[in-house]
Coordinates of C-alpha atoms in Angstrom, one line a residue:
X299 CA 0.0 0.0 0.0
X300 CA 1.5 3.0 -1.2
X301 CA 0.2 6.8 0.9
X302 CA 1.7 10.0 0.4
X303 CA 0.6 13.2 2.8
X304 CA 2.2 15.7 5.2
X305 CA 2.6 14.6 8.6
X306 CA 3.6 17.4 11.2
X307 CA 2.1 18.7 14.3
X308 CA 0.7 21.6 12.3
X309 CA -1.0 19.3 9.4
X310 CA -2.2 20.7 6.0
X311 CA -4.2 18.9 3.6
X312 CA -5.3 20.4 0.2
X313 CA -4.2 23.8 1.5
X314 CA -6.2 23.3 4.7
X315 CA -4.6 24.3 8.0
X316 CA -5.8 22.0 10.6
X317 CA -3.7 23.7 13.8
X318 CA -2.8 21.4 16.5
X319 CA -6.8 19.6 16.6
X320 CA -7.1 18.7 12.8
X321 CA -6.3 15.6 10.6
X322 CA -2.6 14.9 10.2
X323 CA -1.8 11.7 8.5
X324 CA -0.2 8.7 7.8
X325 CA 3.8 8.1 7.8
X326 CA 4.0 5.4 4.4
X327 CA 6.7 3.5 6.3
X328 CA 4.0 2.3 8.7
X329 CA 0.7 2.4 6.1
X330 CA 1.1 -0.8 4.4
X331 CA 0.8 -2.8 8.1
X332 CA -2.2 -0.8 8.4
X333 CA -4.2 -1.3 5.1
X334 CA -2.5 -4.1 3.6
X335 CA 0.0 -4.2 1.1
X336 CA -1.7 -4.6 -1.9
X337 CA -4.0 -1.7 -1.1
X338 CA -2.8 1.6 -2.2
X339 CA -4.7 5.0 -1.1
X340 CA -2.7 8.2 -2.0
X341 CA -3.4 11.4 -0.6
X342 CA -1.0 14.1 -2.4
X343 CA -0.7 17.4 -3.0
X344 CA 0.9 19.2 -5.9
X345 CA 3.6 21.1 -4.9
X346 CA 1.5 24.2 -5.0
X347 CA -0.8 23.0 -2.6
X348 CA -3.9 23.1 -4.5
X349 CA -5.7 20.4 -4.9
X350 CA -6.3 16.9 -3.0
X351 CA -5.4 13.7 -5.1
X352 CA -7.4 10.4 -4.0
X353 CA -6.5 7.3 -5.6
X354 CA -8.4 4.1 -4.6
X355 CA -7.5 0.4 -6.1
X356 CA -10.4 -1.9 -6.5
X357 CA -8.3 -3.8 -4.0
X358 CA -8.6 -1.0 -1.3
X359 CA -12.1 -0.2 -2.0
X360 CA -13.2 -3.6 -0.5
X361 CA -10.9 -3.3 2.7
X362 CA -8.5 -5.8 4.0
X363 CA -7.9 -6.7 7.6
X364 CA -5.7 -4.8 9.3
X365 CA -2.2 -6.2 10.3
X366 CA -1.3 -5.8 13.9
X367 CA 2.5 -5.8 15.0
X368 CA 1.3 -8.4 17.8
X369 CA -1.0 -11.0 16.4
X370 CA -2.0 -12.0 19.7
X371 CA -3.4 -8.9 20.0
X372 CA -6.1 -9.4 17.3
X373 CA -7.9 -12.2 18.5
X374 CA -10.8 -10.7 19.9
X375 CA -13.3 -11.8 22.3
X376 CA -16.4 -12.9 20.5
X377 CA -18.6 -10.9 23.2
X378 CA -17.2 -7.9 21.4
X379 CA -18.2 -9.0 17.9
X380 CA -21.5 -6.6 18.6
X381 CA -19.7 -3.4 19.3
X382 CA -19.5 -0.9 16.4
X383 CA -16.9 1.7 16.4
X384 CA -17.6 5.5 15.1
X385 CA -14.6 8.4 15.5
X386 CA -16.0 11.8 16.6
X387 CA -15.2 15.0 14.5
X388 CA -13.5 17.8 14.8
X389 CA -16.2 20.0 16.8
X390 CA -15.2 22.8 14.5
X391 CA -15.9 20.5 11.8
X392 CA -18.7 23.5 10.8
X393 CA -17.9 26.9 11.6
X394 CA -19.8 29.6 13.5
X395 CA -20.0 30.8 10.0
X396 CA -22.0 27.9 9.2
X397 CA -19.0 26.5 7.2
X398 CA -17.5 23.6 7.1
X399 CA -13.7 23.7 8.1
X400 CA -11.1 22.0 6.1
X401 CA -14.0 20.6 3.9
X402 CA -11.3 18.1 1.7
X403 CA -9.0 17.1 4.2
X404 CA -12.3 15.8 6.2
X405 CA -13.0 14.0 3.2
X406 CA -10.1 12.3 3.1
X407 CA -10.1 11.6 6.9
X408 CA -13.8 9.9 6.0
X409 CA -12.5 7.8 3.0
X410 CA -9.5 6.8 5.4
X411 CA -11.6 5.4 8.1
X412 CA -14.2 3.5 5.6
X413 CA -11.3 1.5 4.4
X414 CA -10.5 1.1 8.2
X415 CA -13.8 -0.2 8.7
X416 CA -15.0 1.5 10.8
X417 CA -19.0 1.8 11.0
X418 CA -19.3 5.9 11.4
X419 CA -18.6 9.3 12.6
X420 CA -20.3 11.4 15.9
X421 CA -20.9 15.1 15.0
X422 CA -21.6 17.9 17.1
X423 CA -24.2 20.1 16.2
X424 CA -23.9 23.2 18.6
X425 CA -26.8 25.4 19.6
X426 CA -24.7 28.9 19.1
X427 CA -24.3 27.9 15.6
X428 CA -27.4 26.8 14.0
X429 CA -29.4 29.3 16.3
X430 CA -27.1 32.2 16.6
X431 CA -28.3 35.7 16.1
X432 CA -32.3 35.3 16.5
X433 CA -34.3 33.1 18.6
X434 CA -36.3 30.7 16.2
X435 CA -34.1 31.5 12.7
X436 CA -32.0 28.3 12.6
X437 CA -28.7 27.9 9.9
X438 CA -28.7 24.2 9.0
X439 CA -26.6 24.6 5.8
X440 CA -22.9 23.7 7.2
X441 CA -24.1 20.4 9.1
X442 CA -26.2 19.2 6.4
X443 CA -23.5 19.6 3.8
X444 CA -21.1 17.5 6.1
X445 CA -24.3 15.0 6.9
X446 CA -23.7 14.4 2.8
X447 CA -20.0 14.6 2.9
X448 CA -20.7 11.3 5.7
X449 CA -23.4 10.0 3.7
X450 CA -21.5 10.1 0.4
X451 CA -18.3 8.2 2.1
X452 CA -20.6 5.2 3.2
X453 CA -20.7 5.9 6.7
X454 CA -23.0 6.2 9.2
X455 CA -23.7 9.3 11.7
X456 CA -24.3 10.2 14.8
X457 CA -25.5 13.3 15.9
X458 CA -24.8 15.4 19.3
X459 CA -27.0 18.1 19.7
X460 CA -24.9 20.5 22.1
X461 CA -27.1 22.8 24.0
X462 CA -23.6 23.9 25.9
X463 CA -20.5 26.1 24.9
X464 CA -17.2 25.2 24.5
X465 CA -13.7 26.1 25.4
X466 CA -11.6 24.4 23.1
X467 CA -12.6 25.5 19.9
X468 CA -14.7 28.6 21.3
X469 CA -18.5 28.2 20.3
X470 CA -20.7 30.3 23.0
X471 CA -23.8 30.0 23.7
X472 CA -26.2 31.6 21.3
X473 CA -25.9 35.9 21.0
X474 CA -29.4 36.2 21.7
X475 CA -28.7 33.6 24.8
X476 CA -26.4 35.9 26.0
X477 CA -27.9 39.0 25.4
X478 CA -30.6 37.7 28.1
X479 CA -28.4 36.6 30.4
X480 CA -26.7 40.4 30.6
X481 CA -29.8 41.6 32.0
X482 CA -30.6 37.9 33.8
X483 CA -27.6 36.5 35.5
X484 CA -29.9 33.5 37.2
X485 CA -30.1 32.1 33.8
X486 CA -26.8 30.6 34.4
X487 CA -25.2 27.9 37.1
X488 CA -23.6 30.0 40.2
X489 CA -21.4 29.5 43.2
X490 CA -21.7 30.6 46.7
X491 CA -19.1 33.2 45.1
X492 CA -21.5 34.5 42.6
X493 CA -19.6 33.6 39.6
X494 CA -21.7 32.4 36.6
X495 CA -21.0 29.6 34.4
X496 CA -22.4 30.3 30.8
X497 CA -21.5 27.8 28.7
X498 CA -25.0 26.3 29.8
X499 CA -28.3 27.4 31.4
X500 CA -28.9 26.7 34.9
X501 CA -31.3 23.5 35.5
X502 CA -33.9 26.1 37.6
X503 CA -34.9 27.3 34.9
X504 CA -35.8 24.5 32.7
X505 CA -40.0 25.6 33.2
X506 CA -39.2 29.2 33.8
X507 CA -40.6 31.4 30.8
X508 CA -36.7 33.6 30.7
X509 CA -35.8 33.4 26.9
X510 CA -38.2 35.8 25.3
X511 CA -41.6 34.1 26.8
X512 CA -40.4 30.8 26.6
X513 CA -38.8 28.2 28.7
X514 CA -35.8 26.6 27.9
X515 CA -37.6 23.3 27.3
X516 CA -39.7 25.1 24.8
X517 CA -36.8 26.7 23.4
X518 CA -34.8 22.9 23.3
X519 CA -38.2 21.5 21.6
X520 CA -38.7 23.6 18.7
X521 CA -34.9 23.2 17.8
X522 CA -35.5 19.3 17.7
X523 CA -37.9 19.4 16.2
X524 CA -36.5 21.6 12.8
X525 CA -33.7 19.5 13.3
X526 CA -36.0 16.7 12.8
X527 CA -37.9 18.6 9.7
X528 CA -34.2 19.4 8.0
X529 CA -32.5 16.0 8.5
X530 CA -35.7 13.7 7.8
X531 CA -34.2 12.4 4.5
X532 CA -31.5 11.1 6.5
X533 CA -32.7 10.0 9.7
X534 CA -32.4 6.2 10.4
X535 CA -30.5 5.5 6.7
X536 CA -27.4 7.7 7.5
X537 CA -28.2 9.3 10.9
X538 CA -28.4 6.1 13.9
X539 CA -28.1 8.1 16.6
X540 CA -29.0 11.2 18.6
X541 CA -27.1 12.6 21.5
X542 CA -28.9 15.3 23.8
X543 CA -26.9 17.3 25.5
X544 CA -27.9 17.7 29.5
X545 CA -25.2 20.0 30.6
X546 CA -21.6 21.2 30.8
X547 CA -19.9 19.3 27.8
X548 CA -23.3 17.7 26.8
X549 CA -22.7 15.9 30.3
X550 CA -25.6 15.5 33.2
X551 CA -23.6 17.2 36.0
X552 CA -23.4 20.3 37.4
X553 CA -20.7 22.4 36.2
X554 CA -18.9 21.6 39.6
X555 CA -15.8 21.9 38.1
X556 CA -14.4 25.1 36.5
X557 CA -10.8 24.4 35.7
X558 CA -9.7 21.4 33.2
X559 CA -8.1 18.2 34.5
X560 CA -8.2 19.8 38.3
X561 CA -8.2 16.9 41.2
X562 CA -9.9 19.4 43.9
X563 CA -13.8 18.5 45.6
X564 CA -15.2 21.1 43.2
X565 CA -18.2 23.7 44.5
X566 CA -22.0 23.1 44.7
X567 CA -23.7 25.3 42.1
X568 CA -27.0 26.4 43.6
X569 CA -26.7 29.7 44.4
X570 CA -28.7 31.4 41.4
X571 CA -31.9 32.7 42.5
X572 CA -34.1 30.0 41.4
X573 CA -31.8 27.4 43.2
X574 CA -32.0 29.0 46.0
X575 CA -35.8 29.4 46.0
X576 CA -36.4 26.0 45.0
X577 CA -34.3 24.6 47.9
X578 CA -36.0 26.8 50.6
X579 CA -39.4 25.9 49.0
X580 CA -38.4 21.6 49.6
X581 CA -37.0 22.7 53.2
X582 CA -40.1 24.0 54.6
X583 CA -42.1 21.7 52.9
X584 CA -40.3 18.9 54.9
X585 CA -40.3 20.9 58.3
X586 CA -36.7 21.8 58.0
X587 CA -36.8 25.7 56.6
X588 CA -33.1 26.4 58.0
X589 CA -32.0 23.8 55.8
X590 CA -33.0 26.5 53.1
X591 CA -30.6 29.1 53.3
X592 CA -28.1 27.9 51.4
X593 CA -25.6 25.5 50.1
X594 CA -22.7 23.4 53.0
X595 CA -20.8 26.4 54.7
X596 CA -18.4 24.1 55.7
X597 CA -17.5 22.5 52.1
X598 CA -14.2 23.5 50.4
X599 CA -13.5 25.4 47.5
X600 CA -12.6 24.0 43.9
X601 CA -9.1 23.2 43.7
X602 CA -8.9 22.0 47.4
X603 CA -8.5 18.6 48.9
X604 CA -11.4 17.0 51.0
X605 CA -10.0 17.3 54.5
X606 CA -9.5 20.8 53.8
X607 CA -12.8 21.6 55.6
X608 CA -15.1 19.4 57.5
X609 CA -17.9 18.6 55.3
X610 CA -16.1 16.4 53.1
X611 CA -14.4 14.7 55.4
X612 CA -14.2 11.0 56.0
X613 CA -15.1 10.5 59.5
X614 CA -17.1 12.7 61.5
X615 CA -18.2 14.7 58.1
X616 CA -21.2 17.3 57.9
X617 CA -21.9 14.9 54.7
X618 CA -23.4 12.1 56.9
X619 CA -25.6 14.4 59.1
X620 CA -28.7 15.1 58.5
X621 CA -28.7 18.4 57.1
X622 CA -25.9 16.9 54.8
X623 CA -27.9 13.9 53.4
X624 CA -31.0 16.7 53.0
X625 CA -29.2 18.7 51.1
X626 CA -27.5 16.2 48.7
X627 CA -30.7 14.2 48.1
X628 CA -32.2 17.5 46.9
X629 CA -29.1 18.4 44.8
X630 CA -29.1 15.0 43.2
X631 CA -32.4 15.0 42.8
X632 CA -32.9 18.0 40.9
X633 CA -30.4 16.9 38.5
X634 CA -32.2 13.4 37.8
X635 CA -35.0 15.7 37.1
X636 CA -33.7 17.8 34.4
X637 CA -32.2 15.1 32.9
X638 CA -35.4 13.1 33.1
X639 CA -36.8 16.1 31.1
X640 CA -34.7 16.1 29.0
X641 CA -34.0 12.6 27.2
X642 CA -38.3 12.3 27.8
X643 CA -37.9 15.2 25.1
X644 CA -36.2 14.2 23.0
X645 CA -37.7 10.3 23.3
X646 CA -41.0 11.9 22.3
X647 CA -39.1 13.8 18.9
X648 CA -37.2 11.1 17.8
X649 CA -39.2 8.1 19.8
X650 CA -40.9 7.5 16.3
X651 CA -37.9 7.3 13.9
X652 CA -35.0 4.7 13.5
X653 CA -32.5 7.0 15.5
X654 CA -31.6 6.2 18.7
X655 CA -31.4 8.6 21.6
X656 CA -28.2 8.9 24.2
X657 CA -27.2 10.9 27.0
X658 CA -24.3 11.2 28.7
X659 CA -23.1 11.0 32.0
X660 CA -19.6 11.8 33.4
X661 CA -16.9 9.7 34.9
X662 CA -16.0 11.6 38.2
X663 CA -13.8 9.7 40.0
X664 CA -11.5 11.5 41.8
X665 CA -11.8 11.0 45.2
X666 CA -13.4 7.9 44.6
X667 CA -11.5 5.5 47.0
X668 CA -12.9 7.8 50.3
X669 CA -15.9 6.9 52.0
X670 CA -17.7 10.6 50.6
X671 CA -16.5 10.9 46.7
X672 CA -16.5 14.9 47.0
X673 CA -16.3 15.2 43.2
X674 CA -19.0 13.3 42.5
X675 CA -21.4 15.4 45.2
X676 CA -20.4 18.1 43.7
X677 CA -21.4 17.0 40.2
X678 CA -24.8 16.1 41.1
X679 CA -24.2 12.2 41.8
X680 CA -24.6 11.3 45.5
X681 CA -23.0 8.6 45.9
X682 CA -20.8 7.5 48.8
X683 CA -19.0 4.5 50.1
X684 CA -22.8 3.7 51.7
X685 CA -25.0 4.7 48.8
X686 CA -25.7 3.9 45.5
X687 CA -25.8 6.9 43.7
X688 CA -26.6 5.5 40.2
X689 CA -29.3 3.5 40.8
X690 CA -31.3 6.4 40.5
X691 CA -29.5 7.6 37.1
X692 CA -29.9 4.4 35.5
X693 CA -34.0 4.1 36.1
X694 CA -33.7 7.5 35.1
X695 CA -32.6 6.3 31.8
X696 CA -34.3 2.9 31.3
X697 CA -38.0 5.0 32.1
X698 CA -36.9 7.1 28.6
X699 CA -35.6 3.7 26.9
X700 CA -32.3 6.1 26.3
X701 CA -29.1 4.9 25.9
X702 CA -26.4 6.3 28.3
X703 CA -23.3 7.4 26.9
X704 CA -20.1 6.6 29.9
X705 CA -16.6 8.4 28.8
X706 CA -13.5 7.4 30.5
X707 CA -13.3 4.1 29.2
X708 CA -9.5 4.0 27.9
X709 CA -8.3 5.1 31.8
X710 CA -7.1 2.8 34.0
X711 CA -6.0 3.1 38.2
X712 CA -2.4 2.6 37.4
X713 CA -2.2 5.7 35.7
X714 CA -4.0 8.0 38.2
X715 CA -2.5 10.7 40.6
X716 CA -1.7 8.9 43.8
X717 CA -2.6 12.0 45.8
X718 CA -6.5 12.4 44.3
X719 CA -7.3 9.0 45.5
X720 CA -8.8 7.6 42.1
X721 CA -10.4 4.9 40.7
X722 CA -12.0 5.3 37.3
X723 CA -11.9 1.5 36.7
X724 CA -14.2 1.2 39.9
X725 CA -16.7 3.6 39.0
X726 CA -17.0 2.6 35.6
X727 CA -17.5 -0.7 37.1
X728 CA -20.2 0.4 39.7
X729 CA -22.0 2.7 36.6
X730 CA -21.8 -0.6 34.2
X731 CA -23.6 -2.6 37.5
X732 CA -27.0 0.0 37.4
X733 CA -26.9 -0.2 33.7
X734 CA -27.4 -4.0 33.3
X735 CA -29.5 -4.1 36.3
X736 CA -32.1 -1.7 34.8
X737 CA -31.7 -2.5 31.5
X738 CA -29.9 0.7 30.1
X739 CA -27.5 -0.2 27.0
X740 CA -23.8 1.4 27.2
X741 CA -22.3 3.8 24.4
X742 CA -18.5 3.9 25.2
X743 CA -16.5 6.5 25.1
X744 CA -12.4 7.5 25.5
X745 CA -11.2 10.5 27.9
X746 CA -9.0 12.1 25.9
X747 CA -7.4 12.6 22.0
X748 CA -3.4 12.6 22.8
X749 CA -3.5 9.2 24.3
X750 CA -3.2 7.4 27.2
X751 CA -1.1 4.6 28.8
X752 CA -2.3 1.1 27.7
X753 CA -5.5 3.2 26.2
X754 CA -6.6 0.7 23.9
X755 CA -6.6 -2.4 25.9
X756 CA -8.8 -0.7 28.7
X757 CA -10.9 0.2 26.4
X758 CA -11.5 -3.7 25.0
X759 CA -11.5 -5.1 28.7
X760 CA -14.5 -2.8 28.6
X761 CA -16.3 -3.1 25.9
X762 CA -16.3 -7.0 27.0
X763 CA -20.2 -8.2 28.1
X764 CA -23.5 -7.7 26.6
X765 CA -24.2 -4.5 28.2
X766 CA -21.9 -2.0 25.2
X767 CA -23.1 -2.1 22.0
X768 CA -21.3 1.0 20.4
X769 CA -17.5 3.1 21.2
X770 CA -17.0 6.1 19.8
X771 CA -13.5 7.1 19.7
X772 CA -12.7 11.0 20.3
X773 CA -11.4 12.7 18.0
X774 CA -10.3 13.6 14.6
X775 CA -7.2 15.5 14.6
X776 CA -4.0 15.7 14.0
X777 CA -2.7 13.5 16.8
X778 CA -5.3 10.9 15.3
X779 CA -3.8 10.9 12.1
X780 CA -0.4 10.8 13.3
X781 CA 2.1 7.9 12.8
X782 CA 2.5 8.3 16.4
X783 CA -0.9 7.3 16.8
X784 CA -3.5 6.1 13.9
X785 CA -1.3 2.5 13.5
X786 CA -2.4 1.6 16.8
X787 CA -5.9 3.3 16.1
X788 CA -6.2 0.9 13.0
X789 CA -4.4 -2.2 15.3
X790 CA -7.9 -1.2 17.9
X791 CA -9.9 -1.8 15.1
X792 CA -8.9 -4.5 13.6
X793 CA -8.7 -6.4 17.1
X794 CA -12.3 -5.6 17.6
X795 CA -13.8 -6.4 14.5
X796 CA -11.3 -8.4 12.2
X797 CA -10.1 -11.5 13.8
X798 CA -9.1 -13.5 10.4
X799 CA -6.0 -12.1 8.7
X800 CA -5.9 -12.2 4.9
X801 CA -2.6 -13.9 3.7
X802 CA -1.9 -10.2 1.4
X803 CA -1.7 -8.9 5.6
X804 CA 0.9 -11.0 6.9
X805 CA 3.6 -9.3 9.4
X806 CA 6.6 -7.9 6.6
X807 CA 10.0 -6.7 7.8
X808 CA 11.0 -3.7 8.4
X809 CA 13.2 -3.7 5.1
X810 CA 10.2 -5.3 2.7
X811 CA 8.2 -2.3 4.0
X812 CA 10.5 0.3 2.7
X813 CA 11.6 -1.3 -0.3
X814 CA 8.3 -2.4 -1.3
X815 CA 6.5 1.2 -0.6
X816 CA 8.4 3.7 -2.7
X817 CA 6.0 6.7 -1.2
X818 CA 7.8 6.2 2.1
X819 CA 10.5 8.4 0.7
X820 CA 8.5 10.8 -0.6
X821 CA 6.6 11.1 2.3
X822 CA 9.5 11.7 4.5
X823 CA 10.8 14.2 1.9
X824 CA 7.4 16.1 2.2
X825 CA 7.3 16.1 6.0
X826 CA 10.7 17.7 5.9
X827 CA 9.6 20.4 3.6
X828 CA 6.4 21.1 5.8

């Protein structure tokens, strides 16, 4: 097999700059272990840049088994025989111009994972986009051109419909979201230090007539359903599944944490002024009106450790009084609610079409090896070393007949901060126990796109059982496409799906690969220049 692209960390395809989150690709030294030898896909450019060169041998179109550098490694487990495998895109994949970025080197990335067999692609659809500038005027141009782009490479899709912000790429929220929440602060999630979070509405105000007349529920509906209306030509043939977002990062949490990859207990968001009414309205109803005032006085801030106040802490904790089981029932509670909202929403949009509806919960587990798993009470999640706290979740889910989406699947304890007291491997365990147990189906997904330590094999020790029926990996990049990183992408994927090697994808050495793939050079040559 015979590939020719640029490969650096900066990667440009047909003229298009990807920056440090788009498709790289393939080194040709390593590409004929990947597709086969006899398959040849070449992605040039001329040397002015200007135009995208695809050439596909009958051979290649029909896909032979990927060759892993460890044969053992390919035998898979016939429990995962089931699981299909999609790749997320890019979320800039479509502008806030309604564009779609890097149009042809997407392309390429689409025809590059078809040969890989892989069943499909997740896309993010975000809310600030389609529905920027006017409440009720939706843009679907940009996603449904890429909805063809996926259609056209044979692929399937699956769509998250992201009623959030993000960070990294920078969507916001709607303007006209915004413009409301200038003059309405309690739109948005707050802390006992009265800082906002605005990449998503507060919760409280999921029934509250604050965007123009109409409730956020109101608001989410409408958008559904001309979703729906636009993308009914492709729902059920191309489309398969439908994510609704439920909070921060599409998660169903409260925005507890407000800096990336921190290990501290993370704050209780329930000081905007409908949280704080709703929680003095459910303390005098149960003959307990102090309880109302407010959020644990005694918790610690974001970034600090459990012990560094009492409420948190393992023995002798506020958490196991009775004000502090009050208060975190409540604060669970009214999370399971908006999330029970929500997914019923969408069930009764897309209940009648072949699509399948998701949501996603988040894998919170620092802190998880002490008795009170601060992280997780400060998401939303009560749950303790004495109580269940996904039980509830899980029925949650099963009474929509949702799917639940669980990240985190590629992490393992070994690889953890000693000092946060961590266990990702146990929670996923205990979230995978509720699930069976009520009947919820798993979508899987990984943690993060640079990698990490014996990431793959985590991920197939979890995808083992009848319980996962889909992994999406995230995401397309340039890491993805890297040689660093897409021959043990293609290795994953052939391990989960093609056990039987084809005699063309026998091991080779290391000298039969670069004699008998003259692109290698070329390749090299063209990385150097880039």
């Amino acid at each position: 097999m015979e590939v020719s692209v640029i490969a650096k960390s900066q990667a440009k395809i047909a003229g298009a700059d990807f920056g440090n989150r788009e498709l790289g690709l393939l080194n040709s030294k390593v590409d004929s272990k990947i597709f086969g030898s006899k398959s040849k896909i070449c992605f040039t450019r001329s040397s002015r840049f200007e135009k995208l060169r695809i050439r596909l041998s009958t051979k290649a179109a029909q896909m032979e088994p990927v060759q892993s550098q460890n044969v053992d490694v390919g035998r898979r487990s016939k429990s995962l025989e089931g699981v299909k495998l999609y790749v997320g895109l890019p979320l800039d994949a479509v502008s806030t111009c309604n564009a779609i970025n890097h149009s042809k080197a997407i392309a390429a990335g689409l025809k590059a994972l078809k040969l890989l067999g892989v069943e499909g692609v997740e896309l993010p659809v975000w809310w600030g986009i389609v529905e920027k500038e006017t409440m009720g005027k939706y843009e679907w141009s940009g996603y449904l051109n890429l909805a063809e782009m996926v259609q056209n490479a044979g692929l399937k899709l699956h769509v998250s419909l992201c009623f959030h912000g993000s960070n990294q790429p920078r969507i916001p929220l709607p303007e006209w979201i915004s413009k409301i929440g200038e003059s309405d602060p309690n739109i948005y999630f707050t802390d006992r230090y009265r800082q906002q979070y605005k990449d998503c509405l507060s919760l409280s105000v999921d029934n509250l007539p604050v965007l123009n007349g109409k409730t956020p529920i109101q608001v989410y509906h409408e958008f559904c359903e001309s979703f729906k209306s636009s993308f009914s030509n492709l729902m059920g043939s191309t489309i398969s599944g439908i994510s609704m977002s439920l909070g921060p990062d599409g998660e169903l949490r409260y925005p507890s944490q407000r800096q990336p990859k921190s290990h501290g207990v993370g704050e209780f968001q329930c000081y905007d002024k409908n949280m704080l009414s709703n929680l003095k309205q459910h303390a005098e109803a149960s003959g307990n009106p102090l309880y109302g005032l407010g959020g644990p006085h005694d918790a610690p801030s974001y970034n600090e450790m459990p012990n560094a106040n009492n409420f948190f802490k393992d023995h002798g904790g506020s958490w196991e009084s009775h004000y502090g089981d009050f208060f975190l029932s409540w604060y669970s509670s009214e999370l399971i609610d908006h999330g029970d909202r929500l997914l019923s929403l969408a069930s009764s949009i897309f209940g009648n079409t072949e699509a399948t509806v998701h949501g996603k919960v988040p894998l919170m587990h620092s802190w998880y090896k002490t008795r009170s798993h601060p992280s997780e009470l400060t998401a939303g999640f009560y749950n303790t070393a004495s109580r269940d706290g996904y039980e509830a979740v899980a029925e949650m889910f099963a009474r929509n007949s949702t799917k639940m989406i669980l990240p985190g699947m590629d992490l393992s304890d070994q690889h953890q901060p000693q000092e946060s007291l961590s266990s990702p491997e146990s929670l996923i365990s205990q979230i995978k126990s509720a699930s069976r147990k009520h009947g919820v189906m798993l979508s899987g997904q990984n943690s993060s796109s640079s990698g990490t330590p014996g990431g793959f094999d985590r991920i197939k020790n979890n995808l083992e059982g009848e319980s996962v029926e889909l992994f999406t990996y995230q995401r397309m990049g340039a890491y993805f496409f890297s040689p660093e990183h897409f021959p043990s992408f293609a290795e994953f994927v052939r391990s989960v799906h093609q056990p039987e090697l084809h005699s063309d994808d026998l091991p080779i050495g290391e000298d039969d690969t670069a004699s008998s793939s003259p692109a290698s050079s070329v390749a090299e040559e063209q990385m150097q220049a880039a």
